mmCIF file of C-alpha atoms and ligand atoms in Angstrom:
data_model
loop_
_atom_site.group_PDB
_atom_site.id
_atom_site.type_symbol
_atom_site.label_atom_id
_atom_site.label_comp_id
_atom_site.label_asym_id
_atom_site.label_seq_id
_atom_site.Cartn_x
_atom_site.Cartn_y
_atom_site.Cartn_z
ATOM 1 C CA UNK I 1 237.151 128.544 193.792
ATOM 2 C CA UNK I 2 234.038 127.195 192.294
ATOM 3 C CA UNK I 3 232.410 130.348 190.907
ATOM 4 C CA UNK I 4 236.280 130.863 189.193
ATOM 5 C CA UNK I 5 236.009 127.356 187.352
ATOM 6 C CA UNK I 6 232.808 128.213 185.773
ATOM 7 C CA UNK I 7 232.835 131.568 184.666
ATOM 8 C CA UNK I 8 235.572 131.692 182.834
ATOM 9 C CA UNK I 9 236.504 134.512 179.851
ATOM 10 C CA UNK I 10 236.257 132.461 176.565
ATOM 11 C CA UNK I 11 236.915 133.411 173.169
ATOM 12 C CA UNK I 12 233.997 132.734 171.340
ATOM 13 C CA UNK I 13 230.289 134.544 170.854
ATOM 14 C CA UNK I 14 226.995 133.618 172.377
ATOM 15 C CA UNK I 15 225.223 131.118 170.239
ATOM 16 C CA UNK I 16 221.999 133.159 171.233
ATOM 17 C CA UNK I 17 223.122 136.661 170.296
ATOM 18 C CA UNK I 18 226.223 136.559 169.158
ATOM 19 C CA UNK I 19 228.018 138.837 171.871
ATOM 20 C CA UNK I 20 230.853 138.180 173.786
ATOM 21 C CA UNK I 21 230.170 134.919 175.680
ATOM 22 C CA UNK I 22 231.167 134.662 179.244
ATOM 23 C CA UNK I 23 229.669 130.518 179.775
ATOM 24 C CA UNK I 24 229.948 127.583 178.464
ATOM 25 C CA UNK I 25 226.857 125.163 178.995
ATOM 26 C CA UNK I 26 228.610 121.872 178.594
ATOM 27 C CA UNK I 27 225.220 119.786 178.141
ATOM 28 C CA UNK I 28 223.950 121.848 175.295
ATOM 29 C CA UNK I 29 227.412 123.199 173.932
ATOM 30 C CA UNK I 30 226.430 126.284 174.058
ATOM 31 C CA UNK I 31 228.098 129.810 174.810
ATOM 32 C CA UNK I 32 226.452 132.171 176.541
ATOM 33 C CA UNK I 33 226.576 135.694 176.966
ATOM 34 C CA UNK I 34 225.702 137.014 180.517
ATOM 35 C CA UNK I 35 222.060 138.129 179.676
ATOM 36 C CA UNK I 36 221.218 134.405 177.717
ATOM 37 C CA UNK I 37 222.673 132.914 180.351
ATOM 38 C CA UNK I 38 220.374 134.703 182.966
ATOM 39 C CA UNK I 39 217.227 134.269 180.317
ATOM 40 C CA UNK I 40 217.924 130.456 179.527
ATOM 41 C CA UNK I 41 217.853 129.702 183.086
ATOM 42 C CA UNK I 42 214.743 131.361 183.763
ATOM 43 C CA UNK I 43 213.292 129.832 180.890
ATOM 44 C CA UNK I 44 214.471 126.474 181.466
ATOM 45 C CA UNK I 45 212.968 126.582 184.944
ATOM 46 C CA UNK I 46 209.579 127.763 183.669
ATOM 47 C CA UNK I 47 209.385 124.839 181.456
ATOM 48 C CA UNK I 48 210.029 122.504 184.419
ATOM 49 C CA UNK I 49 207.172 124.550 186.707
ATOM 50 C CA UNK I 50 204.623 123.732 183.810
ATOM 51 C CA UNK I 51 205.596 120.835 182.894
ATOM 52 C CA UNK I 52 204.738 119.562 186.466
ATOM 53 C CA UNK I 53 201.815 121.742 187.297
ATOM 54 C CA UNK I 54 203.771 122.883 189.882
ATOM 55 C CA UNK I 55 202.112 126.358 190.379
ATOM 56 C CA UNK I 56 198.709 128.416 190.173
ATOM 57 C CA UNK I 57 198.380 131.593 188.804
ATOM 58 C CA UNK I 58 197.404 132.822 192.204
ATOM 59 C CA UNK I 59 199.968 131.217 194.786
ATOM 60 C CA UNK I 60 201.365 132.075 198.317
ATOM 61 C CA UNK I 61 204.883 130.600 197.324
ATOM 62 C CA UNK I 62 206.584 129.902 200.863
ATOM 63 C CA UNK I 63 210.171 129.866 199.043
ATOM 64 C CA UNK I 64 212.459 128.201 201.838
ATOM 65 C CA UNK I 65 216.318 129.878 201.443
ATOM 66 C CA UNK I 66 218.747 128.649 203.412
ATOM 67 C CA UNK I 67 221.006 131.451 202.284
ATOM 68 C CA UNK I 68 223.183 129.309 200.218
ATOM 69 C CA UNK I 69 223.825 129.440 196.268
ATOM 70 C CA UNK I 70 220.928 127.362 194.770
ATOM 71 C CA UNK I 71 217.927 128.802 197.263
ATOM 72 C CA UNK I 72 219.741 132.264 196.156
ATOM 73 C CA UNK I 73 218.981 131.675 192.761
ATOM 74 C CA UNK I 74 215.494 129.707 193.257
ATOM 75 C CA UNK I 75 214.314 133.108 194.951
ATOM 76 C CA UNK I 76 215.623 135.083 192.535
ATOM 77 C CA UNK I 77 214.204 133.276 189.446
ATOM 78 C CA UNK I 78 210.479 132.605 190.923
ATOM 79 C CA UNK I 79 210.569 136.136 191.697
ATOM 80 C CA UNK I 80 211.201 137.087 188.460
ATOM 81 C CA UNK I 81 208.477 134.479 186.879
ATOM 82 C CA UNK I 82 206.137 135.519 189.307
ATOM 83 C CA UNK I 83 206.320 139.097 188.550
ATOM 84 C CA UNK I 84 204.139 138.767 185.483
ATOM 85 C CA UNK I 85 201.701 137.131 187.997
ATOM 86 C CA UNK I 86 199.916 140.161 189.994
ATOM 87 C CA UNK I 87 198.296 137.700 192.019
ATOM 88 C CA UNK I 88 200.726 135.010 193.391
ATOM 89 C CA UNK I 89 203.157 136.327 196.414
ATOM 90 C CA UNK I 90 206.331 135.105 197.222
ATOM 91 C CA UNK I 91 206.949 134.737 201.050
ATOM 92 C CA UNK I 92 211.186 134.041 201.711
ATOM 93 C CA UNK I 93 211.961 131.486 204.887
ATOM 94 C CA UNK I 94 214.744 130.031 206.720
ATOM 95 C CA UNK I 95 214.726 127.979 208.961
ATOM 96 C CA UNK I 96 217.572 128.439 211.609
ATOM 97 C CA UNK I 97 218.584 125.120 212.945
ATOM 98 C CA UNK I 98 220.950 127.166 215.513
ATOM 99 C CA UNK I 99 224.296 126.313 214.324
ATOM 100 C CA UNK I 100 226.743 128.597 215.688
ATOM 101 C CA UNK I 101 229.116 130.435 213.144
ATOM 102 C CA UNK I 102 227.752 128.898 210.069
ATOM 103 C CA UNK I 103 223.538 129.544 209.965
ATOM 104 C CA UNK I 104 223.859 132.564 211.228
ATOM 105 C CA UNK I 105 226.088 133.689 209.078
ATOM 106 C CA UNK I 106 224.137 132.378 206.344
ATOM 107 C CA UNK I 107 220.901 134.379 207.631
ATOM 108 C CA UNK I 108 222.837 137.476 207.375
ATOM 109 C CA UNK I 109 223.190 136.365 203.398
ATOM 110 C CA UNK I 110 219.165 135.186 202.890
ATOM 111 C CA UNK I 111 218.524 138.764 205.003
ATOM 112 C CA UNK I 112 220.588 140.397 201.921
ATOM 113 C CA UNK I 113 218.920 138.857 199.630
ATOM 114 C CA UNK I 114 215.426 139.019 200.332
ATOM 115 C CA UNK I 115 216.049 142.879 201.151
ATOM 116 C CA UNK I 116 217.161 142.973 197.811
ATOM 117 C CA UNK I 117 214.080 142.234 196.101
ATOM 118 C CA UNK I 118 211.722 143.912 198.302
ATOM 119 C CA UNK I 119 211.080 140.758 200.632
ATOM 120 C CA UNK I 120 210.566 140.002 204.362
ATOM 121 C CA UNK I 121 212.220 136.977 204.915
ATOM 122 C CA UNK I 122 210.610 135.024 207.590
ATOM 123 C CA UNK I 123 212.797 132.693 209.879
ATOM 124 C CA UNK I 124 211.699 130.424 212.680
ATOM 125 C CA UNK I 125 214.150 128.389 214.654
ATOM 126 C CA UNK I 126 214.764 125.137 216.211
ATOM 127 C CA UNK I 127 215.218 126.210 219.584
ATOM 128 C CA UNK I 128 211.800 128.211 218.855
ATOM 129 C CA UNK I 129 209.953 124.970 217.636
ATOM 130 C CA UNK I 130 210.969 122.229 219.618
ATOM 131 C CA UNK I 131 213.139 123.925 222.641
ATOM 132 C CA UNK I 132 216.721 122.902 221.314
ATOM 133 C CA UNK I 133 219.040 124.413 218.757
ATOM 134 C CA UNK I 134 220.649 122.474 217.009
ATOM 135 C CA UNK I 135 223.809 122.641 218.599
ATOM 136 C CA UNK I 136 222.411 121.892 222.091
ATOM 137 C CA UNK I 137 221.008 118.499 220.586
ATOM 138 C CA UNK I 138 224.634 117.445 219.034
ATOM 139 C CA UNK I 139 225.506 117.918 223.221
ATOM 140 C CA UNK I 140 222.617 116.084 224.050
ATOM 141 C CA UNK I 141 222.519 112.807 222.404
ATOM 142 C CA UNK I 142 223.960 109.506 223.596
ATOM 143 C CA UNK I 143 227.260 108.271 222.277
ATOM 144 C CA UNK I 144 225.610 105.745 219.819
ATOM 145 C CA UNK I 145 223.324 108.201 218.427
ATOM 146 C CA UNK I 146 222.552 109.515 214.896
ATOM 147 C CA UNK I 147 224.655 111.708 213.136
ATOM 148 C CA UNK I 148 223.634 115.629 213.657
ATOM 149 C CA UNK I 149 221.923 115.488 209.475
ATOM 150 C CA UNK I 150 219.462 112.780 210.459
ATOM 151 C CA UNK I 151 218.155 115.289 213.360
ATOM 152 C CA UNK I 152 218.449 118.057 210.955
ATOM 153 C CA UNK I 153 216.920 116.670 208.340
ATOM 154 C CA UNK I 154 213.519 115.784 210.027
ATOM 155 C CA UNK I 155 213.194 118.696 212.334
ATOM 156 C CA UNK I 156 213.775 121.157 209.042
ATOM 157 C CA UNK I 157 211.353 119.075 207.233
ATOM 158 C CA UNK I 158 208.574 119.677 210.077
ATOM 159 C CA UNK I 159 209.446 123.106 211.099
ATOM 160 C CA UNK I 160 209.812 124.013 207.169
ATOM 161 C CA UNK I 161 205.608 122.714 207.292
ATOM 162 C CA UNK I 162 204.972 124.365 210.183
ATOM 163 C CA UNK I 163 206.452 127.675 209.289
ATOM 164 C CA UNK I 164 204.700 127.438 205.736
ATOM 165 C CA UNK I 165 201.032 127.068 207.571
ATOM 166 C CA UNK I 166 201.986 129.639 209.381
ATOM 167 C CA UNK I 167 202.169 132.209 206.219
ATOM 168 C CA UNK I 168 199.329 130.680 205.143
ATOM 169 C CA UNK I 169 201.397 129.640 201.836
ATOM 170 C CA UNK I 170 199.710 127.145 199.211
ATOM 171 C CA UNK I 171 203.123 125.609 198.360
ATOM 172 C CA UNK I 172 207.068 125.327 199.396
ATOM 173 C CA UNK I 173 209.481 125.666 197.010
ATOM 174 C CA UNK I 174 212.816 124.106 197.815
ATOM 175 C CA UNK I 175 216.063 124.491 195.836
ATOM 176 C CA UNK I 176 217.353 121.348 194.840
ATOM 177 C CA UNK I 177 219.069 121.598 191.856
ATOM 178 C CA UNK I 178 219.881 118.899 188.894
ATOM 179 C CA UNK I 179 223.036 117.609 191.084
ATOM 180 C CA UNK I 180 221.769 117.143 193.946
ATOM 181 C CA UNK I 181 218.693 115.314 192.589
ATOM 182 C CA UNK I 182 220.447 113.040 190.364
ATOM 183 C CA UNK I 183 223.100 112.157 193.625
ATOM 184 C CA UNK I 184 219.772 111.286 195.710
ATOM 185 C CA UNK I 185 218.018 108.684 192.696
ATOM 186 C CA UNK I 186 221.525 106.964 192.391
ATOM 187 C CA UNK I 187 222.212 107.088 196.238
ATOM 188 C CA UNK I 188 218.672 105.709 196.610
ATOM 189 C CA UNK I 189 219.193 102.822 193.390
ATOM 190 C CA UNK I 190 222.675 102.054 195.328
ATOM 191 C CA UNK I 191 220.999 101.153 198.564
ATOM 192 C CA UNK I 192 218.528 99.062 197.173
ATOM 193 C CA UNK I 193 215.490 101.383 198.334
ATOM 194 C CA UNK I 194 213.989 103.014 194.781
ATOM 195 C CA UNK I 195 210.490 103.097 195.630
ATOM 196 C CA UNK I 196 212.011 106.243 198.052
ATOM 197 C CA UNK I 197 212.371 108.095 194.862
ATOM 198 C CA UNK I 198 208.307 107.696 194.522
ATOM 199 C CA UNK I 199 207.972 108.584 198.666
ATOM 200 C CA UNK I 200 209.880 111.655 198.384
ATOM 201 C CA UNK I 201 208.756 113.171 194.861
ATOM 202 C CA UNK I 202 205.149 113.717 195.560
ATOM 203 C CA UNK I 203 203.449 115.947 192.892
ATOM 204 C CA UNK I 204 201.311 118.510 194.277
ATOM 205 C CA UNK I 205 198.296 117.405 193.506
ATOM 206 C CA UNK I 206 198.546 114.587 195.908
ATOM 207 C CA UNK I 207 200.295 115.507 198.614
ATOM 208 C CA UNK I 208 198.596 114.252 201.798
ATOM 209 C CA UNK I 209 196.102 116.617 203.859
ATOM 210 C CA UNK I 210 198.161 118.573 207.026
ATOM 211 C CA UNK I 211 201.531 118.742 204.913
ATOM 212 C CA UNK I 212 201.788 121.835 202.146
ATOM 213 C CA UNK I 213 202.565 120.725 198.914
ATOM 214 C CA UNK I 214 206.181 120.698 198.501
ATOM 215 C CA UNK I 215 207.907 121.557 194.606
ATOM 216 C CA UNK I 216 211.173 121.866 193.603
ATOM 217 C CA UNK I 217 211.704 123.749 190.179
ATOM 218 C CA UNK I 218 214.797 124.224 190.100
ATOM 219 C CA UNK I 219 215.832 120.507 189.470
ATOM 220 C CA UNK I 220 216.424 121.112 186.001
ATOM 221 C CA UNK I 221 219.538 123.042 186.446
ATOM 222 C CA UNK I 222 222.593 122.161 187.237
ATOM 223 C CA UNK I 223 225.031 123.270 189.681
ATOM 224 C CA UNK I 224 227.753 124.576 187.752
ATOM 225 C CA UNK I 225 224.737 126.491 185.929
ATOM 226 C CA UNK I 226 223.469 127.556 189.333
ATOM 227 C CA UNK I 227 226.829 129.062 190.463
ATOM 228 C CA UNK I 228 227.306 130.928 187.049
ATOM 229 C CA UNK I 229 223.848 132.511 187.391
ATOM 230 C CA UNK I 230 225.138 133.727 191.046
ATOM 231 C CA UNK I 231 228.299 134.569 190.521
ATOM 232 C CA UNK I 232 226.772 136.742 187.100
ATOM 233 C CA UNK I 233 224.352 138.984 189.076
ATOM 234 C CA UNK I 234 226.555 138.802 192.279
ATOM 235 C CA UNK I 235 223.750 137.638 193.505
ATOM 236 C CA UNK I 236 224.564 137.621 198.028
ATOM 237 C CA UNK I 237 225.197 133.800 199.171
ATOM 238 C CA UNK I 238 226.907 132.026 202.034
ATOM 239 C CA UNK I 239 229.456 129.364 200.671
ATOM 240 C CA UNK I 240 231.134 128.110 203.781
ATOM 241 C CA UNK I 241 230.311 124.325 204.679
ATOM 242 C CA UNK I 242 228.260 123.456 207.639
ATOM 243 C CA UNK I 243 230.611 122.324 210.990
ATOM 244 C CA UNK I 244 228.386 118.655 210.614
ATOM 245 C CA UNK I 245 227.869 117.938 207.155
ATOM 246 C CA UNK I 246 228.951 114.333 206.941
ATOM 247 C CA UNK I 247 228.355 113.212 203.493
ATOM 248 C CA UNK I 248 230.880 110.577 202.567
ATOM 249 C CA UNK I 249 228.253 108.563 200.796
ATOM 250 C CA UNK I 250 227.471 111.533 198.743
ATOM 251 C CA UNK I 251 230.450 112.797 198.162
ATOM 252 C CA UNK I 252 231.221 109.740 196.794
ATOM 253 C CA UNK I 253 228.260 109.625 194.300
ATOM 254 C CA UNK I 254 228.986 113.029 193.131
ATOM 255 C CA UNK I 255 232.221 112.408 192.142
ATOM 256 C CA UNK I 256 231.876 109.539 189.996
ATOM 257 C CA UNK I 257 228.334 111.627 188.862
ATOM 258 C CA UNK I 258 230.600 114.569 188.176
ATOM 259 C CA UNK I 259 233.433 112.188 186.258
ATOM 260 C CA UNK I 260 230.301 110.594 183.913
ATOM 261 C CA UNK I 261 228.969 114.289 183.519
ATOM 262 C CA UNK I 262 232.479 115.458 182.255
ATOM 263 C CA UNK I 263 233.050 112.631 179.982
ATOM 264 C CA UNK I 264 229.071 111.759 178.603
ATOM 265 C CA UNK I 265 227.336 115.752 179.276
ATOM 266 C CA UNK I 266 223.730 114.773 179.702
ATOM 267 C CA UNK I 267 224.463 111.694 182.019
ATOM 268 C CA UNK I 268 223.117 114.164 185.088
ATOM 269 C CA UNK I 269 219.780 115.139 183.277
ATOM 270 C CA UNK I 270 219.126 111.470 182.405
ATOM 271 C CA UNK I 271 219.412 110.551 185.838
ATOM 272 C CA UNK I 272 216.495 112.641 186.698
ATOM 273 C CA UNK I 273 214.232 111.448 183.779
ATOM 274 C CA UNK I 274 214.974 108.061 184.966
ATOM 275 C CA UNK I 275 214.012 108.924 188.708
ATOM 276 C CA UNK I 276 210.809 110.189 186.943
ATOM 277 C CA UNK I 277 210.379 106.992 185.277
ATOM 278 C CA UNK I 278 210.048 104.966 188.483
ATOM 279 C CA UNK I 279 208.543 107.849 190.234
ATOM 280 C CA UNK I 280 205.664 107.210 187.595
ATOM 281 C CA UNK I 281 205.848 103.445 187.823
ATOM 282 C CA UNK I 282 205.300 103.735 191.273
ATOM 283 C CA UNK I 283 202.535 105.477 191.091
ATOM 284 C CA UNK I 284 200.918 103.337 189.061
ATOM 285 C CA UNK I 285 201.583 100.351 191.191
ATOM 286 C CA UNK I 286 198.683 100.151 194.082
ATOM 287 C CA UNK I 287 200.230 101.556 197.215
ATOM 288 C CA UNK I 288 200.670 101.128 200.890
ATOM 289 C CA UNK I 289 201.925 104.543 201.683
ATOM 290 C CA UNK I 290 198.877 104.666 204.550
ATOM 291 C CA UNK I 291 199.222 108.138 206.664
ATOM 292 C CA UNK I 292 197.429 108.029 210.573
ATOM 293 C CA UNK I 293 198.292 110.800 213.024
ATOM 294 C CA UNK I 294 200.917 110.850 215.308
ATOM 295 C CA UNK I 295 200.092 109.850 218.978
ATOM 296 C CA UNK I 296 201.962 112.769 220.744
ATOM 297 C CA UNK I 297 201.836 115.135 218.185
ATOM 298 C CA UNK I 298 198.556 114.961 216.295
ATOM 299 C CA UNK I 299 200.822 114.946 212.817
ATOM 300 C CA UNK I 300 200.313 112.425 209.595
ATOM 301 C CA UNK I 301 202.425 110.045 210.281
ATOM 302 C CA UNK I 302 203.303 106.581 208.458
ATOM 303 C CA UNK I 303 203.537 105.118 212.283
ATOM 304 C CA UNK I 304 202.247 105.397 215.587
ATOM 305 C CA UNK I 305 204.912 107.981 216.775
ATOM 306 C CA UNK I 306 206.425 110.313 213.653
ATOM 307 C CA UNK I 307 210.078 110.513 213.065
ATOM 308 C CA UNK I 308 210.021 113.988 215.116
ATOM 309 C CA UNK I 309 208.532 112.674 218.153
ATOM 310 C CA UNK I 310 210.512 109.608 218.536
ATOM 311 C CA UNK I 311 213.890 112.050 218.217
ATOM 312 C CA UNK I 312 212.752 113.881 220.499
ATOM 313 C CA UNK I 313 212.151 111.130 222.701
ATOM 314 C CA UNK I 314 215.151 110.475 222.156
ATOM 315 C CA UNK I 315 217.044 113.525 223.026
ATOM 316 C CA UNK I 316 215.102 114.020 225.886
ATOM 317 C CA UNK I 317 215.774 110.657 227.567
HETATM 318 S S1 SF4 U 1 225.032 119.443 206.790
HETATM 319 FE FE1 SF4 U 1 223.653 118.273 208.134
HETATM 320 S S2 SF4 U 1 223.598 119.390 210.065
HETATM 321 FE FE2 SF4 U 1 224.437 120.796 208.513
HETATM 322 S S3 SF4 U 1 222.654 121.946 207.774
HETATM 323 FE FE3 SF4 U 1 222.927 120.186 206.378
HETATM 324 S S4 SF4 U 1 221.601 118.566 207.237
HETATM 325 FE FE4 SF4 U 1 221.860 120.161 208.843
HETATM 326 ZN ZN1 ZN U 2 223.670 136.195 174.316
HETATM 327 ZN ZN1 ZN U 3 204.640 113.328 216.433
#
């Protein structure tokens, strides 16, 4: 089991305190107790949230959980930075692509967790939004179709906006943590398509009019971190696979990721400065990212018809 391989009893003291540690953060070498291990996190992640302007002092934070691990701990860590601010508000969501056996099991986990803490966790569903679950559009596309994750992925994506407005939040925090952002700049370099990295990493500030600003503050810490910050408050999470995840590109990534990681500790984190290097080149390079608005839907758009509409279409044919 994962949260076994992490948290592990080891013979040494914390090289914060001095107690018994529990954790060994491989990229730092250090050993950590359970309590610096809980504070280092927290701080690391409120370094990253300044360092990127990525909140106000007086925020609706739409914080989207999916009732997995790393949304777990993004809740839980936002909520404790954003205690000291009386005026920011932390609004939990899920979005329930209707996946039978696996997101509803994993509601039941982002229900425990938001209860927790004194949340309503706010949930708004595929079959809701555009009239299918997900499920019923797996039985409904052609042969030749996409895979179920490229519907998944776009629909979230909208009805994650849509269910934000809704709230009336000011921004959408999303868990990605360090792994998952380092697999997606070297799965991105790999297919030849690095000005994505720019596309998809758009700071606040200029995110375009009719989409809420999107963060992700969390991307500083890394999985195996992530899980030993669970597993240490027993923090409630869902760790079952979903019945469509078909990631052999990524899984391939993250294992040579995880084998450079092992061998060079740091190779992860320097991933992500890089992707922030070209994310800044980018930016400096004029641009034709040109939004219009969707035909059907009235949405900004890149094209005529948005991604959602032409799935639909799609689905619907
Ligand atoms: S694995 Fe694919 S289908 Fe399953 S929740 Fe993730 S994106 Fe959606
Ligand atoms: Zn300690
Ligand atoms: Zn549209």
């Amino acid at each position: 089991m994962e949260r076994l391989r992490v948290v592990m009893s080891i013979q040494s003291g914390c090289s914060k305190c001095g107690k018994p540690a529990v954790y060994l953060r491989r990229y730092t070498s250090e050993y950590l107790c359970g309590t610096c291990l809980v504070q280092t996190t927290i701080d690391r992640v409120r370094k990253t949230i300044n360092r990127h302007k990525m909140l106000t002092d007086n925020d609706r934070i739409a914080v989207a959980i999916s009732g997995g691990k790393d949304s777990a701990v993004l809740l839980h860590i936002l909520y404790t930075i954003e205690s000291a601010y009386p005026n920011s508000e932390i609004v939990p969501v899920t979005i329930d692509e209707g996946i039978q056996g696996y997101r509803d099991e994993a509601l039941e986990s982002a229900r425990a967790l938001s209860r927790s803490l004194d949340l309503t966790l706010e949930v708004l569903s595929f079959k809701e939004l555009l009239g299918y679950s997900l499920d019923g559009i797996v039985k409904r596309r052609s042969s030749n179709a996409l895979g179920a994750c490229s519907y998944c992925g776009v629909f979230r994506r909208r009805a994650l906006n849509i269910a934000a407005k809704n709230i009336g939040a000011d921004v959408i925090a999303t868990g990605h943590n360090l792994d998952d952002e380092a697999q997606t700049i070297f799965m991105n370099i790999l297919r030849g398509d690095s000005a994505r990295i720019a596309r998809t990493n758009v700071p606040r500030e200029l995110s375009v009019d009719g989409f809420v600003p999107r963060i992700k503050p969390i991307t500083e810490i890394s999985e195996r971190d992530v899980v030993a910050y669970a597993h240490y408050l027993k923090l409630p999470y869902h760790d079952f696979p979903c019945p469509y995840a078909e990631e052999a590109y990524r899984n391939d990534v993250r294992s040579f990721l995880n084998e450079m990681e092992y061998r060079r500790p740091g190779t992860l984190l320097a991933t992500l400065r890089s992707g922030e290097s070209m994310t800044m080149a980018y930016r400096q390079a004029p641009t034709t990212w040109e939004f219009t608005n969707c035909e059907k839907c009235n949405t900004p758009s890149p094209s005529k018809i948005c991604k959602v509409c032409e799935l639909l279409e799609s689905i619907r044919s």
